[in-house]
């Protein structure tokens, strides 16, 4: 079978509960955290306009969804905060900028709804996701000790949507090693992963 080409990919907003099984199948294959259907519904039913899919127009109906991003947007302290809850691209379709395109669509949608900032967590070891987000201007905000059920630490990444922070390029997207170590130590000493999980 020929490798997929960018021309066969169509980007669409979520539009029907019938798309949920395809979304769940895609995400469950790749993310280390198990999510219940209620978690999917919490995001998608409350913020359907912040869920985008990449579809392979040439594919059979059962595996048409080859990429998805699921987000929310609500108040966090003084800020209006966007949150990227899930992002996945099917293995055979990676490194074609589908992930980048989905994140850009989500960022634009959240900015148009007046988001002040956008955050997400990713495994400290997830090199692909870290560079994808850093290329888009996300900064490493915190290191969360043993955040995931598999015991791996997370980085919380943040994109500032207002002011100069929005323009951050890849070079400025990492905090200094010294600061990172200091924040890591603070988090490790004071945090219960479950509390951190809810804090967002
Ligand atoms: C992370 C993921 C969404 C990337 O999707 P993708 O469509 O392949 O990403 P893109 O093609 O847009 O890649 C953009 C950039 O990200 C980086 N990147 C992506 N995959 C990478 C990898 N495996 N190794 C290193 N860098 C990688 C590169 O800098 C790449 O730019 P380049 O192609 O110019 O080198 C995909 O690998 C995936 O679904 N992984 C499993 C689920 C997951 O980890 N989700 C993120 C949770 S926060």
Short mmCIF file of C-alpha atoms and ligand atoms in Angstrom, two decimals:
data_model
loop_
_atom_site.label_atom_id
_atom_site.label_comp_id
_atom_site.label_asym_id
_atom_site.label_seq_id
_atom_site.Cartn_x
_atom_site.Cartn_y
_atom_site.Cartn_z
CA UNK A 1 0.00 0.00 0.00
CA UNK A 2 1.29 3.49 -0.89
CA UNK A 3 2.26 5.70 2.05
CA UNK A 4 -0.36 8.32 2.88
CA UNK A 5 0.02 11.76 1.33
CA UNK A 6 -1.03 15.12 2.85
CA UNK A 7 -3.61 15.55 0.05
CA UNK A 8 -5.71 12.71 1.40
CA UNK A 9 -6.11 14.38 4.78
CA UNK A 10 -9.11 16.52 5.60
CA UNK A 11 -9.41 18.51 8.84
CA UNK A 12 -12.87 18.80 10.34
CA UNK A 13 -14.40 19.89 13.62
CA UNK A 14 -16.15 17.23 15.70
CA UNK A 15 -19.79 17.05 14.71
CA UNK A 16 -21.44 13.85 15.93
CA UNK A 17 -21.36 11.29 18.73
CA UNK A 18 -21.00 8.72 15.95
CA UNK A 19 -17.38 9.91 15.63
CA UNK A 20 -16.60 9.08 19.25
CA UNK A 21 -15.74 5.37 18.84
CA UNK A 22 -13.15 6.21 16.13
CA UNK A 23 -11.66 8.92 18.33
CA UNK A 24 -11.46 6.63 21.34
CA UNK A 25 -9.86 3.80 19.37
CA UNK A 26 -7.19 6.15 18.09
CA UNK A 27 -6.37 7.64 21.48
CA UNK A 28 -6.48 4.38 23.42
CA UNK A 29 -3.78 2.91 21.17
CA UNK A 30 -1.25 5.58 22.09
CA UNK A 31 -1.79 7.34 25.37
CA UNK A 32 -0.53 5.72 28.57
CA UNK A 33 -3.48 6.98 30.64
CA UNK A 34 -6.75 5.05 30.43
CA UNK A 35 -9.71 7.40 29.99
CA UNK A 36 -13.33 6.46 30.60
CA UNK A 37 -16.05 7.38 28.13
CA UNK A 38 -17.19 10.00 30.67
CA UNK A 39 -13.88 11.83 30.32
CA UNK A 40 -14.28 11.94 26.55
CA UNK A 41 -17.88 13.11 26.92
CA UNK A 42 -16.91 15.74 29.49
CA UNK A 43 -14.55 17.36 27.01
CA UNK A 44 -16.41 16.81 23.78
CA UNK A 45 -19.94 17.57 24.93
CA UNK A 46 -18.91 20.74 26.74
CA UNK A 47 -16.45 22.00 24.13
CA UNK A 48 -17.38 20.34 20.80
CA UNK A 49 -15.94 23.40 19.04
CA UNK A 50 -12.51 22.59 20.53
CA UNK A 51 -12.27 19.07 19.16
CA UNK A 52 -10.77 18.63 15.69
CA UNK A 53 -10.17 15.53 13.65
CA UNK A 54 -7.95 14.59 10.73
CA UNK A 55 -9.73 12.23 8.37
CA UNK A 56 -8.24 10.09 5.65
CA UNK A 57 -10.65 10.71 2.79
CA UNK A 58 -9.49 7.57 1.00
CA UNK A 59 -9.75 5.22 3.94
CA UNK A 60 -12.45 2.68 4.73
CA UNK A 61 -15.08 4.01 7.11
CA UNK A 62 -13.88 2.09 10.17
CA UNK A 63 -10.48 3.81 10.42
CA UNK A 64 -11.16 7.12 8.75
CA UNK A 65 -10.06 9.16 11.80
CA UNK A 66 -6.25 9.32 11.73
CA UNK A 67 -5.69 12.24 14.10
CA UNK A 68 -7.55 14.04 16.86
CA UNK A 69 -7.16 16.84 19.36
CA UNK A 70 -9.52 17.36 22.30
CA UNK A 71 -9.47 20.56 24.38
CA UNK A 72 -11.39 22.68 26.83
CA UNK A 73 -11.45 26.34 27.80
CA UNK A 74 -12.48 27.73 31.15
CA UNK A 75 -11.53 30.13 33.89
CA UNK A 76 -8.43 29.41 35.98
CA UNK A 77 -7.79 31.99 38.68
CA UNK A 78 -7.52 35.30 36.81
CA UNK A 79 -6.96 33.78 33.40
CA UNK A 80 -9.11 32.28 30.72
CA UNK A 81 -7.22 29.06 30.20
CA UNK A 82 -7.29 26.64 27.30
CA UNK A 83 -6.29 23.06 28.02
CA UNK A 84 -5.24 20.45 25.49
CA UNK A 85 -6.51 17.21 27.00
CA UNK A 86 -5.61 14.71 24.29
CA UNK A 87 -3.70 14.64 21.02
CA UNK A 88 -2.96 11.58 18.91
CA UNK A 89 -2.04 10.77 15.34
CA UNK A 90 -2.24 7.24 13.95
CA UNK A 91 1.21 5.65 13.59
CA UNK A 92 1.22 5.30 9.79
CA UNK A 93 0.32 9.00 9.43
CA UNK A 94 2.95 10.54 11.70
CA UNK A 95 5.64 13.05 10.69
CA UNK A 96 3.32 14.59 8.10
CA UNK A 97 2.53 17.66 10.25
CA UNK A 98 -0.93 16.35 11.08
CA UNK A 99 -0.26 16.80 14.82
CA UNK A 100 1.04 20.32 14.22
CA UNK A 101 -1.99 21.21 12.08
CA UNK A 102 -4.41 19.95 14.72
CA UNK A 103 -2.66 21.89 17.49
CA UNK A 104 -2.66 25.04 15.36
CA UNK A 105 -6.39 24.67 14.72
CA UNK A 106 -7.03 24.27 18.43
CA UNK A 107 -4.83 27.25 19.31
CA UNK A 108 -6.62 29.46 16.78
CA UNK A 109 -10.03 28.36 18.02
CA UNK A 110 -9.06 29.05 21.65
CA UNK A 111 -7.52 32.41 20.78
CA UNK A 112 -10.67 33.42 18.93
CA UNK A 113 -12.55 32.64 22.16
CA UNK A 114 -10.20 34.98 24.05
CA UNK A 115 -7.92 32.45 25.75
CA UNK A 116 -5.16 34.11 27.78
CA UNK A 117 -3.04 30.97 27.89
CA UNK A 118 -3.09 27.34 26.80
CA UNK A 119 -1.61 24.51 28.85
CA UNK A 120 -1.14 20.76 28.63
CA UNK A 121 0.85 18.00 30.27
CA UNK A 122 3.05 15.53 28.49
CA UNK A 123 5.38 12.78 29.64
CA UNK A 124 8.89 13.98 30.30
CA UNK A 125 10.08 11.24 27.98
CA UNK A 126 7.76 12.10 25.06
CA UNK A 127 10.38 13.65 22.79
CA UNK A 128 8.04 13.93 19.80
CA UNK A 129 5.29 15.78 21.66
CA UNK A 130 7.77 18.02 23.47
CA UNK A 131 9.39 19.19 20.25
CA UNK A 132 6.07 19.57 18.44
CA UNK A 133 4.75 21.89 21.17
CA UNK A 134 8.03 23.74 21.60
CA UNK A 135 8.13 24.43 17.85
CA UNK A 136 4.77 26.13 18.32
CA UNK A 137 6.03 28.38 21.12
CA UNK A 138 4.99 26.42 24.23
CA UNK A 139 7.26 26.89 27.24
CA UNK A 140 8.07 24.37 29.95
CA UNK A 141 6.18 25.72 32.94
CA UNK A 142 6.48 22.98 35.58
CA UNK A 143 7.80 19.49 36.07
CA UNK A 144 5.25 17.29 37.84
CA UNK A 145 6.70 14.44 39.84
CA UNK A 146 5.30 10.98 39.00
CA UNK A 147 2.27 12.61 37.41
CA UNK A 148 1.21 9.64 35.32
CA UNK A 149 -0.13 6.30 36.52
CA UNK A 150 2.93 4.61 34.98
CA UNK A 151 5.15 6.64 37.34
CA UNK A 152 6.64 8.90 34.68
CA UNK A 153 7.06 12.63 35.42
CA UNK A 154 5.24 15.18 33.31
CA UNK A 155 6.12 18.58 31.99
CA UNK A 156 3.37 21.15 32.02
CA UNK A 157 3.75 23.24 28.88
CA UNK A 158 2.22 26.66 28.48
CA UNK A 159 1.58 29.00 25.59
CA UNK A 160 0.89 32.64 26.42
CA UNK A 161 -1.72 33.98 24.04
CA UNK A 162 -1.35 37.65 24.87
CA UNK A 163 1.64 39.98 24.77
CA UNK A 164 5.18 39.11 23.78
CA UNK A 165 5.13 35.54 25.16
CA UNK A 166 3.07 34.51 22.18
CA UNK A 167 5.95 35.12 19.85
CA UNK A 168 8.35 32.75 21.62
CA UNK A 169 10.41 30.74 19.17
CA UNK A 170 11.92 27.32 19.63
CA UNK A 171 15.09 28.78 21.12
CA UNK A 172 13.29 30.37 24.04
CA UNK A 173 11.05 27.41 24.67
CA UNK A 174 13.12 25.78 27.38
CA UNK A 175 13.71 27.03 30.88
CA UNK A 176 17.22 26.99 32.26
CA UNK A 177 18.42 23.69 33.68
CA UNK A 178 18.90 25.34 37.06
CA UNK A 179 15.33 26.67 37.18
CA UNK A 180 13.94 23.39 35.92
CA UNK A 181 15.77 21.45 38.67
CA UNK A 182 14.59 23.90 41.32
CA UNK A 183 10.95 23.64 40.25
CA UNK A 184 11.21 19.89 39.98
CA UNK A 185 12.52 19.67 43.54
CA UNK A 186 9.72 21.92 44.83
CA UNK A 187 7.09 19.83 43.10
CA UNK A 188 8.62 16.57 44.28
CA UNK A 189 8.72 17.68 47.92
CA UNK A 190 5.22 19.07 48.09
CA UNK A 191 3.08 17.18 45.65
CA UNK A 192 0.76 14.32 45.74
CA UNK A 193 0.25 13.38 42.06
CA UNK A 194 -3.51 13.18 42.53
CA UNK A 195 -3.65 16.72 43.89
CA UNK A 196 -1.51 17.97 41.03
CA UNK A 197 -3.76 16.22 38.58
CA UNK A 198 -6.75 18.27 39.73
CA UNK A 199 -4.90 21.53 40.07
CA UNK A 200 -4.34 22.00 36.32
C1 LIG B 1 3.14 13.39 19.22
C2 LIG B 1 2.33 13.17 17.95
C3 LIG B 1 0.91 13.69 18.14
C4 LIG B 1 3.02 13.93 16.80
O1 LIG B 1 2.18 13.87 15.65
P1 LIG B 1 2.79 14.08 14.18
O2 LIG B 1 1.65 14.33 13.27
O3 LIG B 1 3.69 12.96 13.84
O4 LIG B 1 3.64 15.40 14.40
P2 LIG B 1 4.18 16.40 13.29
O5 LIG B 1 4.38 15.69 11.99
O6 LIG B 1 3.30 17.58 13.27
O7 LIG B 1 5.61 16.77 13.90
C5 LIG B 1 5.95 18.08 14.17
C6 LIG B 1 7.29 18.12 14.86
O8 LIG B 1 7.23 17.42 16.09
C7 LIG B 1 8.48 16.74 16.31
N1 LIG B 1 8.27 15.28 16.30
C8 LIG B 1 7.13 14.62 15.98
N2 LIG B 1 7.32 13.29 16.15
C9 LIG B 1 8.60 13.14 16.57
C10 LIG B 1 9.38 12.02 16.96
N3 LIG B 1 8.89 10.78 16.91
N4 LIG B 1 10.65 12.23 17.39
C11 LIG B 1 11.15 13.48 17.46
N5 LIG B 1 10.45 14.59 17.12
C12 LIG B 1 9.21 14.41 16.67
C13 LIG B 1 9.40 17.16 15.20
O9 LIG B 1 10.05 18.33 15.63
C14 LIG B 1 8.42 17.47 14.09
O10 LIG B 1 8.92 18.38 13.18
P3 LIG B 1 9.75 17.83 11.90
O11 LIG B 1 8.88 16.85 11.23
O12 LIG B 1 9.99 19.08 11.12
O13 LIG B 1 11.00 17.22 12.46
C15 LIG B 1 2.29 11.65 17.55
O14 LIG B 1 3.61 11.16 17.53
C16 LIG B 1 1.46 10.80 18.48
O15 LIG B 1 0.25 10.65 18.28
N6 LIG B 1 2.09 10.22 19.52
C17 LIG B 1 1.37 9.37 20.46
C18 LIG B 1 0.41 10.14 21.33
C19 LIG B 1 1.09 11.29 22.03
O16 LIG B 1 2.22 11.21 22.48
N7 LIG B 1 0.33 12.41 22.13
C20 LIG B 1 0.80 13.62 22.77
C21 LIG B 1 0.45 13.59 24.20
S1 LIG B 1 0.76 15.17 24.92
#
